[in-house]
N, CA, C and O atoms as a DFTB+ gen file, in Angstrom:
492 C
 N C O
     1  1      -6.104       7.679     -13.201
     2  2      -5.579       6.529     -12.502
     3  2      -6.143       6.465     -11.081
     4  3      -6.474       5.390     -10.581
     5  1      -6.246       7.623     -10.445
     6  2      -6.799       7.644      -9.083
     7  2      -8.207       7.070      -9.066
     8  3      -8.567       6.343      -8.140
     9  1      -9.002       7.385     -10.072
    10  2     -10.369       6.870     -10.155
    11  2     -10.363       5.347     -10.321
    12  3     -11.161       4.654      -9.689
    13  1      -9.476       4.827     -11.161
    14  2      -9.383       3.374     -11.363
    15  2      -8.961       2.677     -10.080
    16  3      -9.526       1.643      -9.722
    17  1      -7.981       3.227      -9.390
    18  2      -7.513       2.627      -8.134
    19  2      -8.619       2.701      -7.077
    20  3      -8.842       1.738      -6.344
    21  1      -9.308       3.838      -6.998
    22  2     -10.384       3.988      -6.011
    23  2     -11.459       2.920      -6.193
    24  3     -12.086       2.501      -5.220
    25  1     -11.675       2.483      -7.419
    26  2     -12.660       1.437      -7.685
    27  2     -12.239       0.055      -7.221
    28  3     -13.049      -0.872      -7.215
    29  1     -10.980      -0.093      -6.834
    30  2     -10.469      -1.392      -6.383
    31  2     -10.217      -1.459      -4.878
    32  3      -9.700      -2.461      -4.385
    33  1     -10.573      -0.410      -4.144
    34  2     -10.343      -0.409      -2.699
    35  2     -11.159      -1.509      -2.022
    36  3     -12.223      -1.900      -2.502
    37  1     -10.642      -1.994      -0.907
    38  2     -11.379      -2.987      -0.122
    39  2     -12.687      -2.370       0.369
    40  3     -12.723      -1.190       0.718
    41  1     -13.759      -3.161       0.397
    42  2     -15.019      -2.636       0.929
    43  2     -14.823      -2.099       2.344
    44  3     -14.161      -2.724       3.172
    45  1     -15.400      -0.947       2.604
    46  2     -15.316      -0.364       3.942
    47  2     -13.996       0.297       4.269
    48  3     -13.727       0.588       5.434
    49  1     -13.163       0.543       3.268
    50  2     -11.859       1.157       3.525
    51  2     -12.023       2.474       4.275
    52  3     -12.804       3.341       3.881
    53  1     -11.265       2.605       5.371
    54  2     -11.275       3.817       6.197
    55  2      -9.958       4.573       6.112
    56  3      -9.886       5.746       6.479
    57  1      -8.903       3.894       5.623
    58  2      -7.565       4.478       5.603
    59  2      -6.824       3.968       4.380
    60  3      -6.922       2.794       4.021
    61  1      -6.076       4.871       3.743
    62  2      -5.203       4.499       2.632
    63  2      -3.772       4.500       3.135
    64  3      -3.378       5.362       3.921
    65  1      -2.997       3.528       2.677
    66  2      -1.592       3.477       3.045
    67  2      -0.736       3.353       1.805
    68  3      -1.201       2.919       0.752
    69  1       0.528       3.741       1.942
    70  2       1.477       3.613       0.836
    71  2       2.881       3.499       1.403
    72  3       3.192       4.105       2.429
    73  1       3.736       2.718       0.734
    74  2       5.138       2.732       1.120
    75  2       5.773       4.041       0.673
    76  3       5.336       4.654      -0.301
    77  1       6.795       4.458       1.383
    78  2       7.552       5.654       1.023
    79  2       8.080       5.517      -0.402
    80  3       8.574       4.454      -0.780
    81  1       7.982       6.568      -1.184
    82  2       8.470       6.543      -2.561
    83  2       7.408       7.040      -3.518
    84  3       6.542       7.833      -3.149
    85  1       7.482       6.570      -4.747
    86  2       6.584       7.045      -5.805
    87  2       5.112       6.803      -5.480
    88  3       4.256       7.562      -5.934
    89  1       4.803       5.775      -4.715
    90  2       3.406       5.486      -4.369
    91  2       2.776       6.602      -3.543
    92  3       1.551       6.681      -3.443
    93  1       3.604       7.467      -2.950
    94  2       3.062       8.578      -2.175
    95  2       2.264       9.532      -3.069
    96  3       1.280      10.121      -2.621
    97  1       2.679       9.687      -4.317
    98  2       1.926      10.529      -5.255
    99  2       0.581       9.881      -5.573
   100  3      -0.442      10.563      -5.644
   101  1       0.588       8.574      -5.763
   102  2      -0.636       7.835      -6.043
   103  2      -1.606       7.919      -4.874
   104  3      -2.790       8.194      -5.071
   105  1      -1.120       7.686      -3.666
   106  2      -2.013       7.691      -2.509
   107  2      -2.583       9.088      -2.272
   108  3      -3.719       9.220      -1.816
   109  1      -1.810      10.131      -2.575
   110  2      -2.336      11.495      -2.447
   111  2      -3.476      11.719      -3.439
   112  3      -4.502      12.300      -3.086
   113  1      -3.298      11.262      -4.670
   114  2      -4.342      11.422      -5.683
   115  2      -5.596      10.636      -5.316
   116  3      -6.707      11.137      -5.491
   117  1      -5.438       9.413      -4.810
   118  2      -6.596       8.599      -4.428
   119  2      -7.288       9.202      -3.206
   120  3      -8.511       9.139      -3.087
   121  1      -6.512       9.778      -2.311
   122  2      -7.098      10.455      -1.158
   123  2      -7.958      11.640      -1.604
   124  3      -9.053      11.849      -1.081
   125  1      -7.464      12.403      -2.561
   126  2      -8.251      13.517      -3.094
   127  2      -9.515      13.015      -3.792
   128  3     -10.562      13.659      -3.723
   129  1      -9.419      11.875      -4.456
   130  2     -10.570      11.275      -5.167
   131  2     -11.628      10.767      -4.196
   132  3     -12.824      10.868      -4.469
   133  1     -11.188      10.214      -3.049
   134  2     -12.107       9.529      -2.125
   135  2     -12.397      10.280      -0.827
   136  3     -13.405      10.025      -0.168
   137  1     -11.508      11.208      -0.466
   138  2     -11.658      11.893       0.818
   139  2     -11.124      11.091       1.995
   140  3     -11.303      11.488       3.146
   141  1     -10.468       9.965       1.720
   142  2      -9.944       9.122       2.796
   143  2      -8.596       9.625       3.291
   144  3      -7.814      10.177       2.517
   145  1      -8.318       9.436       4.596
   146  2      -7.022       9.836       5.138
   147  2      -5.906       8.883       4.692
   148  3      -6.159       7.778       4.211
   149  1      -4.665       9.350       4.870
   150  2      -3.489       8.634       4.374
   151  2      -2.472       8.412       5.484
   152  3      -2.286       9.258       6.358
   153  1      -1.816       7.253       5.430
   154  2      -0.624       6.977       6.235
   155  2       0.450       6.470       5.291
   156  3       0.168       5.704       4.370
   157  1       1.686       6.904       5.524
   158  2       2.819       6.499       4.701
   159  2       3.784       5.706       5.569
   160  3       4.069       6.078       6.708
   161  1       4.281       4.609       5.013
   162  2       5.195       3.736       5.746
   163  2       6.619       3.975       5.243
   164  3       6.924       3.750       4.072
   165  1       7.463       4.425       6.131
   166  2       8.868       4.653       5.796
   167  2       9.603       3.319       5.708
   168  3       9.187       2.324       6.301
   169  1      10.697       3.317       4.961
   170  2      11.526       2.113       4.888
   171  2      12.145       1.806       6.238
   172  3      12.319       0.644       6.606
   173  1      12.475       2.863       6.975
   174  2      13.006       2.725       8.332
   175  2      12.404       3.829       9.184
   176  3      12.045       4.895       8.684
   177  1      12.299       3.559      10.469
   178  2      11.792       4.586      11.379
   179  2      12.733       5.785      11.366
   180  3      13.950       5.631      11.258
   181  1      12.159       6.975      11.476
   182  2      12.978       8.185      11.538
   183  2      13.846       8.146      12.790
   184  3      13.443       7.615      13.825
   185  1      15.031       8.711      12.681
   186  2      15.929       8.771      13.844
   187  2      15.735      10.061      14.625
   188  3      16.405      10.272      15.636
   189  1      14.829      10.932      14.176
   190  2      14.586      12.212      14.835
   191  2      13.084      12.492      14.776
   192  3      12.321      11.728      14.185
   193  1      12.679      13.585      15.392
   194  2      11.264      13.974      15.348
   195  2      10.366      12.920      15.966
   196  3      10.524      12.564      17.134
   197  1       9.423      12.420      15.181
   198  2       8.460      11.446      15.707
   199  2       9.085      10.075      15.942
   200  3       8.560       9.279      16.720
   201  1      10.194       9.796      15.277
   202  2      10.877       8.494      15.348
   203  2       9.945       7.353      14.931
   204  3      10.107       6.213      15.368
   205  1       8.982       7.674      14.092
   206  2       7.978       6.697      13.675
   207  2       8.316       6.105      12.314
   208  3       8.933       6.758      11.472
   209  1       7.905       4.867      12.115
   210  2       8.006       4.263      10.791
   211  2       6.766       4.595       9.973
   212  3       6.842       4.732       8.752
   213  1       5.632       4.725      10.639
   214  2       4.378       5.057       9.959
   215  2       4.027       6.503      10.278
   216  3       3.886       6.878      11.442
   217  1       3.887       7.306       9.233
   218  2       3.497       8.707       9.390
   219  2       2.018       8.843       9.072
   220  3       1.550       8.370       8.036
   221  1       1.294       9.484       9.960
   222  2      -0.145       9.632       9.813
   223  2      -0.846       8.889      10.932
   224  3      -0.274       7.993      11.553
   225  1      -2.066       9.259      11.180
   226  2      -2.842       8.623      12.248
   227  2      -3.397       7.299      11.751
   228  3      -4.004       7.231      10.683
   229  1      -3.185       6.245      12.536
   230  2      -3.703       4.913      12.208
   231  2      -4.628       4.480      13.344
   232  3      -4.165       3.964      14.362
   233  1      -5.931       4.688      13.173
   234  2      -6.859       4.229      14.215
   235  2      -6.795       2.702      14.343
   236  3      -6.742       1.992      13.338
   237  1      -6.801       2.218      15.553
   238  2      -6.737       0.777      15.789
   239  2      -7.888       0.081      15.073
   240  3      -9.054       0.437      15.244
   241  1      -7.533      -0.926      14.261
   242  2      -8.525      -1.710      13.539
   243  2      -9.057      -1.065      12.276
   244  3      -9.979      -1.602      11.660
   245  1      -8.506       0.071      11.868
   246  2      -9.003       0.763      10.674
   247  2      -8.846      -0.120       9.442
   248  3      -7.753      -0.608       9.154
   249  1      -9.944      -0.320       8.719
   250  2      -9.904      -1.075       7.468
   251  2      -9.042      -0.279       6.496
   252  3      -9.351       0.865       6.164
   253  1      -7.961      -0.901       6.049
   254  2      -6.939      -0.193       5.278
   255  2      -6.683      -0.867       3.942
   256  3      -6.619      -2.093       3.849
   257  1      -6.538      -0.042       2.902
   258  2      -6.081      -0.516       1.608
   259  2      -4.721       0.115       1.360
   260  3      -4.568       1.335       1.424
   261  1      -3.742      -0.723       1.077
   262  2      -2.378      -0.280       0.798
   263  2      -2.208      -0.144      -0.706
   264  3      -2.575      -1.048      -1.457
   265  1      -1.654       0.981      -1.153
   266  2      -1.497       1.250      -2.577
   267  2      -0.028       1.246      -2.965
   268  3       0.830       1.691      -2.203
   269  1       0.254       0.733      -4.171
   270  2       1.618       0.733      -4.701
   271  2       1.531       0.968      -6.196
   272  3       0.600       0.495      -6.849
   273  1       2.497       1.700      -6.744
   274  2       2.460       1.988      -8.175
   275  2       2.864       0.766      -8.992
   276  3       2.082       0.303      -9.822
   277  1       4.059       0.235      -8.779
   278  2       4.552      -0.923      -9.529
   279  2       5.155      -1.905      -8.533
   280  3       5.897      -1.505      -7.635
   281  1       4.841      -3.185      -8.687
   282  2       5.421      -4.202      -7.807
   283  2       5.966      -5.351      -8.633
   284  3       5.239      -6.006      -9.380
   285  1       7.266      -5.580      -8.481
   286  2       7.926      -6.668      -9.197
   287  2       8.158      -7.868      -8.292
   288  3       7.931      -9.007      -8.700
   289  1       8.614      -7.618      -7.058
   290  2       8.866      -8.729      -6.128
   291  2       7.836      -8.789      -5.005
   292  3       7.582      -9.860      -4.455
   293  1       7.243      -7.653      -4.661
   294  2       6.278      -7.598      -3.570
   295  2       6.891      -7.399      -2.202
   296  3       6.165      -7.207      -1.227
   297  1       8.208      -7.439      -2.105
   298  2       8.856      -7.382      -0.787
   299  2       8.663      -6.034      -0.086
   300  3       8.329      -6.004       1.098
   301  1       8.867      -4.922      -0.793
   302  2       8.698      -3.615      -0.170
   303  2       7.252      -3.402       0.251
   304  3       6.989      -2.850       1.319
   305  1       6.322      -3.834      -0.576
   306  2       4.903      -3.680      -0.258
   307  2       4.552      -4.521       0.968
   308  3       3.796      -4.075       1.831
   309  1       5.088      -5.718       1.047
   310  2       4.809      -6.559       2.210
   311  2       5.351      -5.911       3.485
   312  3       4.675      -5.925       4.514
   313  1       6.554      -5.344       3.433
   314  2       7.105      -4.661       4.611
   315  2       6.203      -3.491       5.016
   316  3       5.989      -3.252       6.204
   317  1       5.681      -2.771       4.035
   318  2       4.776      -1.661       4.336
   319  2       3.492      -2.179       4.981
   320  3       3.003      -1.586       5.943
   321  1       2.947      -3.264       4.470
   322  2       1.737      -3.859       5.050
   323  2       1.995      -4.300       6.489
   324  3       1.156      -4.098       7.367
   325  1       3.143      -4.892       6.723
   326  2       3.500      -5.325       8.083
   327  2       3.655      -4.123       9.013
   328  3       3.264      -4.185      10.178
   329  1       4.228      -3.026       8.499
   330  2       4.367      -1.811       9.300
   331  2       3.022      -1.218       9.673
   332  3       2.822      -0.801      10.813
   333  1       2.097      -1.177       8.724
   334  2       0.750      -0.681       9.011
   335  2       0.033      -1.574      10.015
   336  3      -0.646      -1.087      10.919
   337  1       0.190      -2.876       9.851
   338  2      -0.441      -3.811      10.785
   339  2       0.118      -3.618      12.195
   340  3      -0.635      -3.606      13.169
   341  1       1.427      -3.468      12.300
   342  2       2.059      -3.243      13.609
   343  2       1.567      -1.944      14.244
   344  3       1.521      -1.826      15.468
   345  1       1.200      -0.970      13.409
   346  2       0.690       0.311      13.914
   347  2      -0.789       0.238      14.297
   348  3      -1.338       1.195      14.844
   349  1      -1.438      -0.901      14.009
   350  2      -2.832      -1.090      14.409
   351  2      -3.831      -1.182      13.280
   352  3      -5.016      -1.402      13.529
   353  1      -3.381      -1.018      12.020
   354  2      -4.299      -1.076      10.883
   355  2      -4.714      -2.512      10.568
   356  3      -4.003      -3.464      10.887
   357  1      -5.859      -2.644       9.946
   358  2      -6.346      -3.928       9.439
   359  2      -6.203      -3.867       7.916
   360  3      -7.112      -3.420       7.216
   361  1      -5.053      -4.320       7.412
   362  2      -4.777      -4.249       5.974
   363  2      -5.605      -5.323       5.283
   364  3      -5.295      -6.511       5.368
   365  1      -6.666      -4.894       4.594
   366  2      -7.591      -5.829       3.953
   367  2      -7.234      -6.116       2.511
   368  3      -7.539      -7.191       1.995
   369  1      -6.579      -5.149       1.848
   370  2      -6.290      -5.337       0.430
   371  2      -5.081      -4.490       0.048
   372  3      -4.828      -3.429       0.619
   373  1      -4.354      -4.992      -0.928
   374  2      -3.268      -4.241      -1.544
   375  2      -3.661      -4.022      -3.000
   376  3      -4.019      -4.966      -3.704
   377  1      -3.592      -2.768      -3.444
   378  2      -3.911      -2.436      -4.831
   379  2      -2.629      -1.958      -5.513
   380  3      -1.972      -1.019      -5.064
   381  1      -2.299      -2.632      -6.607
   382  2      -1.134      -2.284      -7.414
   383  2      -1.620      -1.628      -8.700
   384  3      -2.589      -2.089      -9.304
   385  1      -0.961      -0.564      -9.119
   386  2      -1.306      -0.003     -10.419
   387  2      -0.792      -0.957     -11.491
   388  3      -1.524      -1.304     -12.417
   389  1       0.473      -1.384     -11.369
   390  2       1.035      -2.349     -12.307
   391  2       1.629      -3.518     -11.529
   392  3       2.534      -3.341     -10.713
   393  1       1.117      -4.690     -11.787
   394  2       1.660      -5.923     -11.205
   395  2       2.653      -6.520     -12.191
   396  3       2.278      -7.002     -13.260
   397  1       3.926      -6.477     -11.812
   398  2       4.982      -7.076     -12.641
   399  2       5.475      -8.379     -12.007
   400  3       6.607      -8.800     -12.245
   401  1       4.624      -9.010     -11.202
   402  2       4.969     -10.269     -10.564
   403  2       4.875     -10.225      -9.052
   404  3       4.827     -11.272      -8.406
   405  1       4.849      -9.035      -8.474
   406  2       4.815      -8.894      -7.018
   407  2       3.563      -9.439      -6.363
   408  3       3.598      -9.838      -5.199
   409  1       2.452      -9.464      -7.096
   410  2       1.198      -9.958      -6.513
   411  2       1.315     -11.417      -6.090
   412  3       0.689     -11.827      -5.112
   413  1       2.105     -12.204      -6.811
   414  2       2.261     -13.617      -6.448
   415  2       2.823     -13.758      -5.037
   416  3       2.305     -14.521      -4.222
   417  1       3.889     -13.013      -4.761
   418  2       4.513     -13.056      -3.435
   419  2       3.534     -12.569      -2.362
   420  3       3.432     -13.165      -1.290
   421  1       2.823     -11.489      -2.658
   422  2       1.900     -10.925      -1.677
   423  2       0.743     -11.871      -1.377
   424  3       0.340     -12.018      -0.224
   425  1       0.208     -12.515      -2.417
   426  2      -0.866     -13.491      -2.189
   427  2      -0.351     -14.683      -1.380
   428  3      -1.051     -15.191      -0.504
   429  1       0.874     -15.126      -1.678
   430  2       1.465     -16.240      -0.925
   431  2       1.648     -15.870       0.546
   432  3       1.620     -16.739       1.418
   433  1       1.836     -14.572       0.819
   434  2       1.988     -14.098       2.202
   435  2       0.624     -13.890       2.880
   436  3       0.558     -13.520       4.052
   437  1      -0.467     -14.132       2.127
   438  2      -1.797     -14.059       2.719
   439  2      -2.573     -12.787       2.455
   440  3      -3.630     -12.583       3.051
   441  1      -2.081     -11.924       1.580
   442  2      -2.767     -10.673       1.294
   443  2      -3.697     -10.806       0.087
   444  3      -3.405     -11.532      -0.863
   445  1      -4.810     -10.098       0.144
   446  2      -5.706      -9.978      -1.004
   447  2      -5.116      -8.874      -1.881
   448  3      -4.792      -7.792      -1.390
   449  1      -4.979      -9.147      -3.170
   450  2      -4.322      -8.202      -4.074
   451  2      -5.180      -7.980      -5.311
   452  3      -5.737      -8.922      -5.875
   453  1      -5.279      -6.708      -5.725
   454  2      -5.921      -6.327      -6.969
   455  2      -4.916      -5.491      -7.747
   456  3      -4.028      -4.876      -7.158
   457  1      -5.055      -5.468      -9.067
   458  2      -4.163      -4.666      -9.902
   459  2      -4.951      -4.005     -11.026
   460  3      -5.880      -4.590     -11.581
   461  1      -4.568      -2.788     -11.346
   462  2      -5.161      -2.102     -12.481
   463  2      -4.684      -2.748     -13.758
   464  3      -5.473      -2.951     -14.680
   465  1      -3.388      -3.081     -13.831
   466  2      -2.807      -3.723     -15.017
   467  2      -1.797      -4.781     -14.577
   468  3      -1.108      -4.624     -13.569
   469  1      -1.726      -5.849     -15.347
   470  2      -0.761      -6.925     -15.106
   471  2       0.175      -6.990     -16.318
   472  3      -0.261      -7.250     -17.439
   473  1       1.444      -6.755     -16.076
   474  2       2.452      -6.791     -17.122
   475  2       3.578      -7.718     -16.654
   476  3       4.492      -7.301     -15.942
   477  1       3.493      -8.942     -17.056
   478  2       4.489      -9.928     -16.654
   479  2       5.511     -10.133     -17.760
   480  3       5.160     -10.129     -18.940
   481  1       6.777     -10.312     -17.385
   482  2       7.785     -10.595     -18.410
   483  2       7.495     -11.928     -19.097
   484  3       7.007     -12.863     -18.462
   485  1       7.794     -12.015     -20.385
   486  2       7.617     -13.268     -21.103
   487  2       8.659     -14.274     -20.643
   488  3       9.813     -13.921     -20.400
   489  1       8.251     -15.508     -20.527
   490  2       9.189     -16.561     -20.094
   491  2      10.064     -17.015     -21.229
   492  3      10.909     -17.892     -21.045
């Protein structure tokens, strides 16, 4: 799966990002596949320690691909993209392993989205 996701990264990707949760396993695997550094976006900023919402170094303007395992609504992924952008990243693409409808919301919000698999509920 890491190899498939790595093939969908935005051209020139310098940083991988992921929302806190199951996608952290995916981003670790893709980082091992590509050698790219990782930043993780927490749902909320920590109340102790670094007090940061984004963990990891985010160079200003770094071309970033945000990874997510499954997206149904796209809302959590969008919040993560906004957090990375606020930290200085240039989020160029969001890659979903499984798009269960979340890509629609993300594209409507202006993000470029790719998916390894699209599994939409039947109407």
